[in-house]
Structure formats: structure tokens, C-alpha cells
PDB file of C-alpha atoms and ligand atoms in Angstrom:
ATOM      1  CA  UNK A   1       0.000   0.000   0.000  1.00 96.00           C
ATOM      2  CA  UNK A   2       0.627   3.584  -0.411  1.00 98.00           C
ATOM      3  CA  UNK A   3      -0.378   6.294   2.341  1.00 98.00           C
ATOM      4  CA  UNK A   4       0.352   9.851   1.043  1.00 98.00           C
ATOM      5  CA  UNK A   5      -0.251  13.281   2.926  1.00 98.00           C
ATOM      6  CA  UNK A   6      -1.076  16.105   0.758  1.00 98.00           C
ATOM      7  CA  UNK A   7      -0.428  19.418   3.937  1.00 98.00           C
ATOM      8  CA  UNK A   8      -1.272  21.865   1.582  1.00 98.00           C
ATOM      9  CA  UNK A   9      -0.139  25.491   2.526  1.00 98.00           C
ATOM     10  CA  UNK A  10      -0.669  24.255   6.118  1.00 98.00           C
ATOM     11  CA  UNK A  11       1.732  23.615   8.773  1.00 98.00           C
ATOM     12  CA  UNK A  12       5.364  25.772   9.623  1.00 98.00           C
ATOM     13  CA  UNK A  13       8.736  24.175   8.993  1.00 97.00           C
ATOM     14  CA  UNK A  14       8.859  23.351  12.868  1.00 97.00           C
ATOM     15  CA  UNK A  15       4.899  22.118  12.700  1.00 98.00           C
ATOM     16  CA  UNK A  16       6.337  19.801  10.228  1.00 97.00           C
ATOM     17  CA  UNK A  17       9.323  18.033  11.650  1.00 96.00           C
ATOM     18  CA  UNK A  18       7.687  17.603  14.783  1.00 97.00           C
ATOM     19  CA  UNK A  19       4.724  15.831  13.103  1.00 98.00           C
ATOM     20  CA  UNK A  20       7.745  13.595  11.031  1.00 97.00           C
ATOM     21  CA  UNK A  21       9.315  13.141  14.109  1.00 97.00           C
ATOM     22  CA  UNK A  22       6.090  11.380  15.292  1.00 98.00           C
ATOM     23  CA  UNK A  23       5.414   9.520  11.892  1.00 98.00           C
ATOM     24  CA  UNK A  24       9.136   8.373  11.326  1.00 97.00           C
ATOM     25  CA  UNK A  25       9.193   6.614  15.165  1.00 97.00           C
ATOM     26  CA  UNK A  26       5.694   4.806  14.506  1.00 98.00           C
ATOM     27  CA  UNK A  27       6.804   3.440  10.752  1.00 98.00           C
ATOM     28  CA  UNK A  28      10.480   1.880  12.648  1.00 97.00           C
ATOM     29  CA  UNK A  29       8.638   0.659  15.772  1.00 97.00           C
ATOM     30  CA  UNK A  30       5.929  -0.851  13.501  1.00 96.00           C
ATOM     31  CA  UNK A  31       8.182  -2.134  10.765  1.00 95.00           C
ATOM     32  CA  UNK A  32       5.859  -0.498   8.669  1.00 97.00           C
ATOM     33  CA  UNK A  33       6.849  -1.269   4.675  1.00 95.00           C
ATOM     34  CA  UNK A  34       3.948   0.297   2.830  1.00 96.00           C
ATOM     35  CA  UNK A  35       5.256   3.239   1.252  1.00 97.00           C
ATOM     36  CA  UNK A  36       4.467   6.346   3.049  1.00 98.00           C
ATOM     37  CA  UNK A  37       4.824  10.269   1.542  1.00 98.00           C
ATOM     38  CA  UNK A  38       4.399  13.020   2.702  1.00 98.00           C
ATOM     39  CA  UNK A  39       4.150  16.306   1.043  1.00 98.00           C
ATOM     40  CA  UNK A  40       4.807  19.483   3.037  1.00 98.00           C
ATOM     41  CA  UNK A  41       4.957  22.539   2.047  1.00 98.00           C
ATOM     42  CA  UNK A  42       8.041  24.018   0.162  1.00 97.00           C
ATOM     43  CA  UNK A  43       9.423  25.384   3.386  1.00 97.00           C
ATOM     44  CA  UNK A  44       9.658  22.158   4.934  1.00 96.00           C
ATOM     45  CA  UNK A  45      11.621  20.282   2.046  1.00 96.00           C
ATOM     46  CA  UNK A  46      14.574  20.208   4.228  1.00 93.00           C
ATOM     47  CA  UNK A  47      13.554  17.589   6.039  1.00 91.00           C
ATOM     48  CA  UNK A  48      16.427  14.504   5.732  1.00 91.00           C
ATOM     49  CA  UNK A  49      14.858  11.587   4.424  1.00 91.00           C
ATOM     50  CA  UNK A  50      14.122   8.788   6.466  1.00 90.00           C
ATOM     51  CA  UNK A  51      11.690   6.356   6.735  1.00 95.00           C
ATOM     52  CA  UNK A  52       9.411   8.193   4.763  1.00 96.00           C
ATOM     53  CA  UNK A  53       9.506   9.645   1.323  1.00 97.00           C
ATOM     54  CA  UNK A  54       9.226  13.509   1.025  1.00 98.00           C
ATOM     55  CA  UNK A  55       7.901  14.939  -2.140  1.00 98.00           C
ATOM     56  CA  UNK A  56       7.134  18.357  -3.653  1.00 98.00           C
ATOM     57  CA  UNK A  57       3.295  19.251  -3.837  1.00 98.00           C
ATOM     58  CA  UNK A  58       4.275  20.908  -7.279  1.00 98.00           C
ATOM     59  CA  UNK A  59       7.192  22.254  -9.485  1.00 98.00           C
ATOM     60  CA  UNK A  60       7.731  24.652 -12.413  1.00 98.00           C
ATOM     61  CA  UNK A  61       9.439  22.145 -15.674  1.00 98.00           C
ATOM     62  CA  UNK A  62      12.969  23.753 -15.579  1.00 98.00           C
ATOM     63  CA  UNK A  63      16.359  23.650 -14.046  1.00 98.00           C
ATOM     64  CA  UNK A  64      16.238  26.881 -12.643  1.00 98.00           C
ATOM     65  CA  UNK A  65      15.511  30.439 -14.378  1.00 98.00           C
ATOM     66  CA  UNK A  66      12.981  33.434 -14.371  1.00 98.00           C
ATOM     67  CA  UNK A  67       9.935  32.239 -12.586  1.00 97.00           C
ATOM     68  CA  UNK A  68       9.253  34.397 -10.022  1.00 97.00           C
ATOM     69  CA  UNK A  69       7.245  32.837  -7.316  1.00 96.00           C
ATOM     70  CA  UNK A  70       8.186  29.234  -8.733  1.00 97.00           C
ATOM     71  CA  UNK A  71      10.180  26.506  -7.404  1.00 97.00           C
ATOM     72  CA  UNK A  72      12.324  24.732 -10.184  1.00 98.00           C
ATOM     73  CA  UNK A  73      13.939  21.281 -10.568  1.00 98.00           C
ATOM     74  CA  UNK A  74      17.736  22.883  -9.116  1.00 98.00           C
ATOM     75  CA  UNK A  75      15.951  23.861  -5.669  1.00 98.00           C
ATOM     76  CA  UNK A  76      14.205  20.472  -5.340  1.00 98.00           C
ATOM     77  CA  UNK A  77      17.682  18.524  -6.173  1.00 97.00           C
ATOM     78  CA  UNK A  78      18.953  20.480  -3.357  1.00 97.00           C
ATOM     79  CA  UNK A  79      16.687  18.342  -0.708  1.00 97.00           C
ATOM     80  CA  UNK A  80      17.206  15.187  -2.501  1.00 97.00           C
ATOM     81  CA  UNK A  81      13.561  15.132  -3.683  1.00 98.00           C
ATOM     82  CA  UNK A  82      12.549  12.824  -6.137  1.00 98.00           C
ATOM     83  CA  UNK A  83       8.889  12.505  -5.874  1.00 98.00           C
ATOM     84  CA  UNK A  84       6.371  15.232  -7.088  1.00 98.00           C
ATOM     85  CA  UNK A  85       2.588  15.868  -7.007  1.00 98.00           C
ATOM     86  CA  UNK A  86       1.209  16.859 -10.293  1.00 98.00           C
ATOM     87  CA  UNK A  87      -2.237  17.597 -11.670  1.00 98.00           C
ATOM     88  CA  UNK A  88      -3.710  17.885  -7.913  1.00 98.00           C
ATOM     89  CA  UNK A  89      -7.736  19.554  -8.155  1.00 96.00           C
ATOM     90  CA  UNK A  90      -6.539  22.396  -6.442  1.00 96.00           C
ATOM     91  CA  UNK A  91      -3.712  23.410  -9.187  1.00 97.00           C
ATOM     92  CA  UNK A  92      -6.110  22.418 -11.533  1.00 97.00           C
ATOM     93  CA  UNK A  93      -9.461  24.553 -10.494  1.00 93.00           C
ATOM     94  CA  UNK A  94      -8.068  27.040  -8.481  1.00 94.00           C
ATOM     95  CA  UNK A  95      -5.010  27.737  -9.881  1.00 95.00           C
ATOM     96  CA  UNK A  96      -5.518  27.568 -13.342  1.00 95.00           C
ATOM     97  CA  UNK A  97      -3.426  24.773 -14.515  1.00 97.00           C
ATOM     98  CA  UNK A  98      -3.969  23.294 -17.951  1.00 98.00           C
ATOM     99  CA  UNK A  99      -3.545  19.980 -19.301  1.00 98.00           C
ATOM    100  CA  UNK A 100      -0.863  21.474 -21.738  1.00 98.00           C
ATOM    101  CA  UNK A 101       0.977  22.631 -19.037  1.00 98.00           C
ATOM    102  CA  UNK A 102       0.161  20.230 -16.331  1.00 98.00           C
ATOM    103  CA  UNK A 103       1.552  17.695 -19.279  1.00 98.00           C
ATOM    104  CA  UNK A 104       4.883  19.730 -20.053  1.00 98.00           C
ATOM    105  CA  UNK A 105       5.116  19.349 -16.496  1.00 98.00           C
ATOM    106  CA  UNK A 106       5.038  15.829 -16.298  1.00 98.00           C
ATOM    107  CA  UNK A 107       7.269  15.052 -19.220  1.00 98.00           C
ATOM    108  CA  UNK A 108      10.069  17.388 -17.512  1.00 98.00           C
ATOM    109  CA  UNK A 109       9.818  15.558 -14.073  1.00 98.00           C
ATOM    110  CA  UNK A 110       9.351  11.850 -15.555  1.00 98.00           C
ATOM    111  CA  UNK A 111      12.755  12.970 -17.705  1.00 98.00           C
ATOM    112  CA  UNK A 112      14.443  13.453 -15.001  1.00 98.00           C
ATOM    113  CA  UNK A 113      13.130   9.992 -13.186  1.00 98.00           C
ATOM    114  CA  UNK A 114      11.378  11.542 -10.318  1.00 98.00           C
ATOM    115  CA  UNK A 115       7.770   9.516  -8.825  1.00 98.00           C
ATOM    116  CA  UNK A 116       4.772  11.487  -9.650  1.00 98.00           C
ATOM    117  CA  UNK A 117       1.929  11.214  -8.101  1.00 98.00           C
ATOM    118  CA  UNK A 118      -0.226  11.909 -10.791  1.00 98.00           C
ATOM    119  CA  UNK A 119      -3.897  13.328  -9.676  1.00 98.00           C
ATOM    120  CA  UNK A 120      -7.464  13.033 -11.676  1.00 98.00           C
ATOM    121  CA  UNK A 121     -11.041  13.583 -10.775  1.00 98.00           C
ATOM    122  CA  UNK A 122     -14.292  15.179 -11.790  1.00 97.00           C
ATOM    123  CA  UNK A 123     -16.247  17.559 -10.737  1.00 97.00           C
ATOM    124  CA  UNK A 124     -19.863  16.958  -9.369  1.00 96.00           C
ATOM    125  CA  UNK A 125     -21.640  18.651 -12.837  1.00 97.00           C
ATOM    126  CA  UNK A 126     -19.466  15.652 -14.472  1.00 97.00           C
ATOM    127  CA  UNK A 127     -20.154  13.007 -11.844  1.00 96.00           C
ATOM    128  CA  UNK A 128     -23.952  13.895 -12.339  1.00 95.00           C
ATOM    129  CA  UNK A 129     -23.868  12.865 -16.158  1.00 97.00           C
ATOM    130  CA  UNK A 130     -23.097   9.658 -15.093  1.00 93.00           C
ATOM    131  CA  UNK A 131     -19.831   7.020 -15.789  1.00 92.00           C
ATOM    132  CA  UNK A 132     -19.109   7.495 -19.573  1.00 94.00           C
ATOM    133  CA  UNK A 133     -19.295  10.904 -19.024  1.00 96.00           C
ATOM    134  CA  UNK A 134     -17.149  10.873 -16.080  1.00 97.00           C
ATOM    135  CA  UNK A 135     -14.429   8.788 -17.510  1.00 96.00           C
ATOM    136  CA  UNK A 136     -14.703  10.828 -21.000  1.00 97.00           C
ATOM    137  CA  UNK A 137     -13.324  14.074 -18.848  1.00 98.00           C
ATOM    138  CA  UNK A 138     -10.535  11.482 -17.158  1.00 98.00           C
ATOM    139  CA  UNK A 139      -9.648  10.440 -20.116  1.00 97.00           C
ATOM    140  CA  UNK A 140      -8.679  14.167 -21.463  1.00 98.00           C
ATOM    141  CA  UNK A 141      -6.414  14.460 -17.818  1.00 98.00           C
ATOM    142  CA  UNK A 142      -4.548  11.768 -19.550  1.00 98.00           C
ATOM    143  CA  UNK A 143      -3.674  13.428 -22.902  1.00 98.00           C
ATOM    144  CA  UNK A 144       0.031  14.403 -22.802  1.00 98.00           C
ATOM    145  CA  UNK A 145       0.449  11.535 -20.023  1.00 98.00           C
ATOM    146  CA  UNK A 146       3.197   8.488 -20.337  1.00 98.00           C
ATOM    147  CA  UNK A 147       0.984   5.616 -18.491  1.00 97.00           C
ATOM    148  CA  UNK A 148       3.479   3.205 -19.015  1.00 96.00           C
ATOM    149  CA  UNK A 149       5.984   5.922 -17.134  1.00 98.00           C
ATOM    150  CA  UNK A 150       7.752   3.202 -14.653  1.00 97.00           C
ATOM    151  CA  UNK A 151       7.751   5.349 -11.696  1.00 98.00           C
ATOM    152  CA  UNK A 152       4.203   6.391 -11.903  1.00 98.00           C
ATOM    153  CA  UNK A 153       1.170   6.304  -9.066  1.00 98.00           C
ATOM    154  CA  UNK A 154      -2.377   7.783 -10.554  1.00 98.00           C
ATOM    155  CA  UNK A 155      -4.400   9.103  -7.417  1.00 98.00           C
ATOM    156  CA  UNK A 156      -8.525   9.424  -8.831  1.00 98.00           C
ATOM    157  CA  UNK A 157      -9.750  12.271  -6.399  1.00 98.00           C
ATOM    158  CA  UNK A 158     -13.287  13.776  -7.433  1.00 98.00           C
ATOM    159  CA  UNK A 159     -13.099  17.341  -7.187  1.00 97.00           C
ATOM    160  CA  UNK A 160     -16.291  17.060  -5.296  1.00 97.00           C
ATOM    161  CA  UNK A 161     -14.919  14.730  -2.541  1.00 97.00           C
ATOM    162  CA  UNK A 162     -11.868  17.003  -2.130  1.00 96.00           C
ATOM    163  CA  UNK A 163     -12.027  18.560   1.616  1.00 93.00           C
ATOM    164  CA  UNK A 164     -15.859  18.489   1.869  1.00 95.00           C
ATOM    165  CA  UNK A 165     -16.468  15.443   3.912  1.00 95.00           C
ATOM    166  CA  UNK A 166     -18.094  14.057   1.127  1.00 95.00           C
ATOM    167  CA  UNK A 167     -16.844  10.783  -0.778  1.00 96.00           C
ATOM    168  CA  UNK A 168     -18.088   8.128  -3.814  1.00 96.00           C
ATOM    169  CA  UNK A 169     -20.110   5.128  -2.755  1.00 97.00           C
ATOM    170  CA  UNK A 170     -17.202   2.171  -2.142  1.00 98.00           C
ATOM    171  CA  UNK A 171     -19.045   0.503  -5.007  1.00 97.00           C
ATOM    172  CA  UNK A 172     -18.607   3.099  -7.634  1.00 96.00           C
ATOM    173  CA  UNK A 173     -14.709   3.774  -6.349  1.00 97.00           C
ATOM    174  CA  UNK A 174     -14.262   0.029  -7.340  1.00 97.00           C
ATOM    175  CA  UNK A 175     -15.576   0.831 -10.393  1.00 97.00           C
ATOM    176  CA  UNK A 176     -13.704   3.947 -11.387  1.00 97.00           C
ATOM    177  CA  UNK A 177     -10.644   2.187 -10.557  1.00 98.00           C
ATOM    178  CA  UNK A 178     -11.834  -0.997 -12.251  1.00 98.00           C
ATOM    179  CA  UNK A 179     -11.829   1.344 -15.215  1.00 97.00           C
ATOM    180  CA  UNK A 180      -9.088   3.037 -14.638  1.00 97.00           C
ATOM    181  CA  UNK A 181      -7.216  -0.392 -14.110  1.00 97.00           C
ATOM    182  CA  UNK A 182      -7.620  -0.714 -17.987  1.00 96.00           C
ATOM    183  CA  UNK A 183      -5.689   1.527 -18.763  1.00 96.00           C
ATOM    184  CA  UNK A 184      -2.325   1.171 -16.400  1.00 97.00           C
ATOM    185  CA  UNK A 185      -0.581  -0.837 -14.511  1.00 97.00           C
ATOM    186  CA  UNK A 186       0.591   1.760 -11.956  1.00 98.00           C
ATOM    187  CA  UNK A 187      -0.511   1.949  -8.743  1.00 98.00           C
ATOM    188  CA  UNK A 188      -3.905   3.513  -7.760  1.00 98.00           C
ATOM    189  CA  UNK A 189      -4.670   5.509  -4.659  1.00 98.00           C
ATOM    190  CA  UNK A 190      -8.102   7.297  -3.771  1.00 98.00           C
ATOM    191  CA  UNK A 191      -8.067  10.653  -2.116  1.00 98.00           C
ATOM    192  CA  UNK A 192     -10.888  12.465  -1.342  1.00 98.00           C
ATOM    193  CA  UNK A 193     -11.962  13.016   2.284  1.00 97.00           C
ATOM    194  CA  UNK A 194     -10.312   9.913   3.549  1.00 98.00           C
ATOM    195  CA  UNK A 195      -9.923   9.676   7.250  1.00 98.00           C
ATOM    196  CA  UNK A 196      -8.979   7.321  10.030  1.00 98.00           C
ATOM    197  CA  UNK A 197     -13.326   6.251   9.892  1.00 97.00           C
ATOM    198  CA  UNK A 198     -13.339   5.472   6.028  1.00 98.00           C
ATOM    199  CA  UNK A 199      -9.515   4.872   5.285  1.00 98.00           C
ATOM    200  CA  UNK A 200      -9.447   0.761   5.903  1.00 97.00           C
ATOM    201  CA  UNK A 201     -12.848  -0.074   3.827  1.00 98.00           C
ATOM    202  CA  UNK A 202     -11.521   2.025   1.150  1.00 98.00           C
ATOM    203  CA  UNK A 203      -8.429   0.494   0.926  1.00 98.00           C
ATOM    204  CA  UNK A 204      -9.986  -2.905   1.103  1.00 97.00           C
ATOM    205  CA  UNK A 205     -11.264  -2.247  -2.231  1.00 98.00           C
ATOM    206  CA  UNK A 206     -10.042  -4.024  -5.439  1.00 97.00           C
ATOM    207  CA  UNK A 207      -7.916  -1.922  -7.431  1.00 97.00           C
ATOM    208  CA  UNK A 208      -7.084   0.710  -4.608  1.00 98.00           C
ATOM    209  CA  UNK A 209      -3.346   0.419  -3.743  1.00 97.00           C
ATOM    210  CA  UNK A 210      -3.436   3.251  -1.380  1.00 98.00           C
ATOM    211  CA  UNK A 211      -4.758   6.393  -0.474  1.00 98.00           C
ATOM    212  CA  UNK A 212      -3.618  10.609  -0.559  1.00 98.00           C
ATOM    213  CA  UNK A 213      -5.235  11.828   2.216  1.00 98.00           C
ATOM    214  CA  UNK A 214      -5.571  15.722   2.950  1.00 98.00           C
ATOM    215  CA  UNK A 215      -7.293  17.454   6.342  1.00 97.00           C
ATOM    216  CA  UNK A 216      -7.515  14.228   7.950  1.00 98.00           C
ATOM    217  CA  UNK A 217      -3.495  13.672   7.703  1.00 98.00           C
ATOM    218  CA  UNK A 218      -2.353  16.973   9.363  1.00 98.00           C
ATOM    219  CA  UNK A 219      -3.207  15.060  12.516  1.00 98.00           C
ATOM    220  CA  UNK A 220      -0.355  12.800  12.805  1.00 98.00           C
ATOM    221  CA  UNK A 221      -1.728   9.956  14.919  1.00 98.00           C
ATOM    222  CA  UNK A 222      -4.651   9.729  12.392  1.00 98.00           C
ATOM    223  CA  UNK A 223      -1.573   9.805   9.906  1.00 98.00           C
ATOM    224  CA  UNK A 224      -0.361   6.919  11.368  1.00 98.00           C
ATOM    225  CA  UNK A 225      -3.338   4.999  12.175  1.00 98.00           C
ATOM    226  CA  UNK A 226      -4.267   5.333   8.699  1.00 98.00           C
ATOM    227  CA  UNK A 227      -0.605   3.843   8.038  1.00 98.00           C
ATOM    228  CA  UNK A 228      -1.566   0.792  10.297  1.00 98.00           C
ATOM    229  CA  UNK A 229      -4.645   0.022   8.815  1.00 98.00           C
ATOM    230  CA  UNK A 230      -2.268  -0.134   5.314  1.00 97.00           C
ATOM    231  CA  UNK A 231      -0.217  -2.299   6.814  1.00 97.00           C
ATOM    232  CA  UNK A 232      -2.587  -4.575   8.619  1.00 95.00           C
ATOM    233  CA  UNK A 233      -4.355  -5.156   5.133  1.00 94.00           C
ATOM    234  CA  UNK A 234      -1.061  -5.718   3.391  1.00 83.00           C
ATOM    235  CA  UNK A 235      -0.701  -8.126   6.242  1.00 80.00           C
ATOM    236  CA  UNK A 236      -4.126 -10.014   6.350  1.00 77.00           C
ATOM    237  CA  UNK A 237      -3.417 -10.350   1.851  1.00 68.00           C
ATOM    238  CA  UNK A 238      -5.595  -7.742   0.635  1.00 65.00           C
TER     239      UNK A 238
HETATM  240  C1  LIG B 301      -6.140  16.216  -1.291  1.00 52.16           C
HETATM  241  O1  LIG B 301      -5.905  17.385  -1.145  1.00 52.16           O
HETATM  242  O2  LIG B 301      -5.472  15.538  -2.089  1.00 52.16           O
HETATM  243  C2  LIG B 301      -7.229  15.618  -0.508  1.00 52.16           C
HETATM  244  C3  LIG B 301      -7.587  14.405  -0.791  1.00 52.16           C
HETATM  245  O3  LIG B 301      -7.789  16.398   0.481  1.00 52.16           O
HETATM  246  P1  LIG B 301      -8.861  15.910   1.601  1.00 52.16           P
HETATM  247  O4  LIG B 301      -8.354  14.607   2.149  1.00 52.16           O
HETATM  248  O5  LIG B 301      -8.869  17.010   2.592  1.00 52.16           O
HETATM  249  O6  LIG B 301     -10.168  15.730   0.895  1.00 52.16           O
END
């Protein structure tokens, strides 16, 4: 399994390696080996590498140059980062992100072999035409993708779902990811309003490899207890 959490612009540099602190000691006294990322804010990059994996919530597709405001492949080297979030709702809807560019973006950062987590989802006008519909506007998330990139997890997070307490029923999740099973090979996590109540059903379900979990992981003990639940199914077969 694969537990990722997505902090957002929340939590300080100190916030953060306090809350590492607590997640690093439960994955070595549990002898946890999911995988388990977490992606803090820029700030809190500095962070040595552990147990854990620490990736970028987002990059500009250069070495380094005049992007004001950006952070660019040269800074992330720095920290020894290697895994990166791309095509998340937020920098999709609120920020304005393209598929062109959230594409150019992923070419640039599977060149240089880093992970990417690679996000999709719908919003609720498109979940309300129904499946075909739904996986039509998926489908167009993928243009400009590699799916056969080797170091590649897809995370399906409705738009919808996304911090509102809301999430799919478990039976249409299995069926999205059924769906989106078809089409690659790499791993698939769910994220949308997963937390320490839903987390173990959901990743109990066929085709979900993991979750990318949001509010509910800024609390590290749920953190972790949503890391134990990974690792208990992983243990039990599932
Ligand atoms: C996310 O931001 O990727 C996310 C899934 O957020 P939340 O868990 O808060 O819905």
C-alpha cells in the first residue's frame, strides 16, 4: 500500500518536523513497509529523508531560471527530492493549470526519473452525467500523459470529494478504478476526504493500492493509524 499526505499550505517548517518526528518513530517501531509520503509545504523540504519519502506538492518544468514565485527542478535537487505531485484539483481549479501545461510538467519531471503522483477527478456537474461521461473528462487528464511511465502512481480524487467530507459510494470507487485499471498498470490511490473512519474499507477495495489523504493527515496519529490500517491489510493479503 501507499499512504500519502497532501499538507497543503498548512503547517510551519517546525509544525512539520515535529509531526515527522512522530510519523518516522511509529513506521520503525511498527516495521511499517507500505510506502508512506508526505508532502509538506516548500518550506519544509529540508527535512532529511528517512523512513518516509518527502515529495514536492508541485514544481515549475525547468532547471532553474525566471519564474518568479516558482520553485524549479535545481531547488528540489537540493533536498534530494525525487517525488512530485502533479495535476492535484486544487492546481487544476483554483489555480488555473492546464492539461498542456500540467503535461509539459510531467514530461520534464518523468525525464528526469522523479515519482509522480499523478492526480485526476471530476467535478460533481461531471459526476452527475453519469460514468461514460465521467471517464470521458478522465480520459482528457490523460492526454500528454506516459501511463506506461515506470515510476508512476495515478491518485482518482473527485473534485467534489476534495475537503468536503463528502466521498463516492465504495461501489462506484471500485468501479472507477476498475476502469481506470484498464488503462495502467501503476498503482492507484483514492483521495478524497479519507480519514482514520473510512480509510481501511476504502483500501480494502479491489484496485485501490493506497490512499492521498488531505485534512484528515495533518493530525499525525490519524496519519499513522491510517498507516496501520495499510499495513494490517497488506498483512491479512488484501
Ligand atoms: C487532497 O488534497 O489531495 C485531498 C484528498 O484532500 P482531503 O483529504 O482534505 O479531501
Amino acid at each position: 500500500m501507499i499512504v500519502c499526505a497532501n499538507f497543503k499550505a498548512n503547517k510551519t517548517r517546525q509544525e512539520t518536523h515535529a509531526y515527522m518526528a512522530v510519523v518516522e518513530s511509529f513506521v520503525s517501531a511498527n516495521d511499517i513497509s507500505d510506502t508512506v509520503i508526505v508532502f509538506p509545504p516548500f518550506t519544509a523540504l529540508g527535512h532529511e529523508q528517512r523512513n518516509i519519502l518527502i515529495g514536492a506538492q508541485n514544481g515549475y518544468p525547468v532547471r532553474n531560471g525566471a519564474f518568479t514565485g516558482e520553485i524549479a527542478l535545481e531547488q528540489l535537487e537540493e533536498f534530494g527530492i525525487g517525488t512530485i505531485l502533479i495535476g492535484h484539483s486544487e492546481r487544476r481549479h483554483v489555480l488555473g493549470e492546464s492539461q498542456k501545461f500540467i503535461a509539459e510538467k510531467f514530461r520534464f519531471f518523468a525525464e528526469k526519473g522523479f515519482a509522480i503522483v499523478y492526480c485526476v477527478g471530476e467535478p460533481l456537474e461531471v459526476r452527475e452525467e453519469g460514468n461514460d461521461a465521467l471517464m470521458a473528462y478522465i480520459e482528457k487528464q490523460f492526454e500528454g500523459i506516459d501511463l506506461e511511465y515506470a515510476d508512476l502512481v495515478i491518485a482518482y480524487e473527485p473534485v467534489w470529494a476534495i475537503g468536503t467530507g463528502l466521498t463516492p459510494s465504495l461501489r462506484d470507487i471500485e468501479l472507477i478504478h476498475g476502469a481506470l485499471r484498464a488503462k495502467t498498470s501503476a498503482p492507484l490511490l483514492y483521495g478524497g476526504s479519507v480519514k482514520v473512519d473510512n480509510a481501511r474499507e476504502i483500501m480494502g477495495l479491489e484496485n485501490v493500492d493506497g490512499v492521498l489523504v488531505g485534512s484528515a493527515a495533518l493530525s499525525a496519529n490519524d496519519f499513522c493509524e491510517m498507516i496501520a490500517q495499510a499495513a494490517e491489510l497488506g498483512a491479512s493479503g488484501r
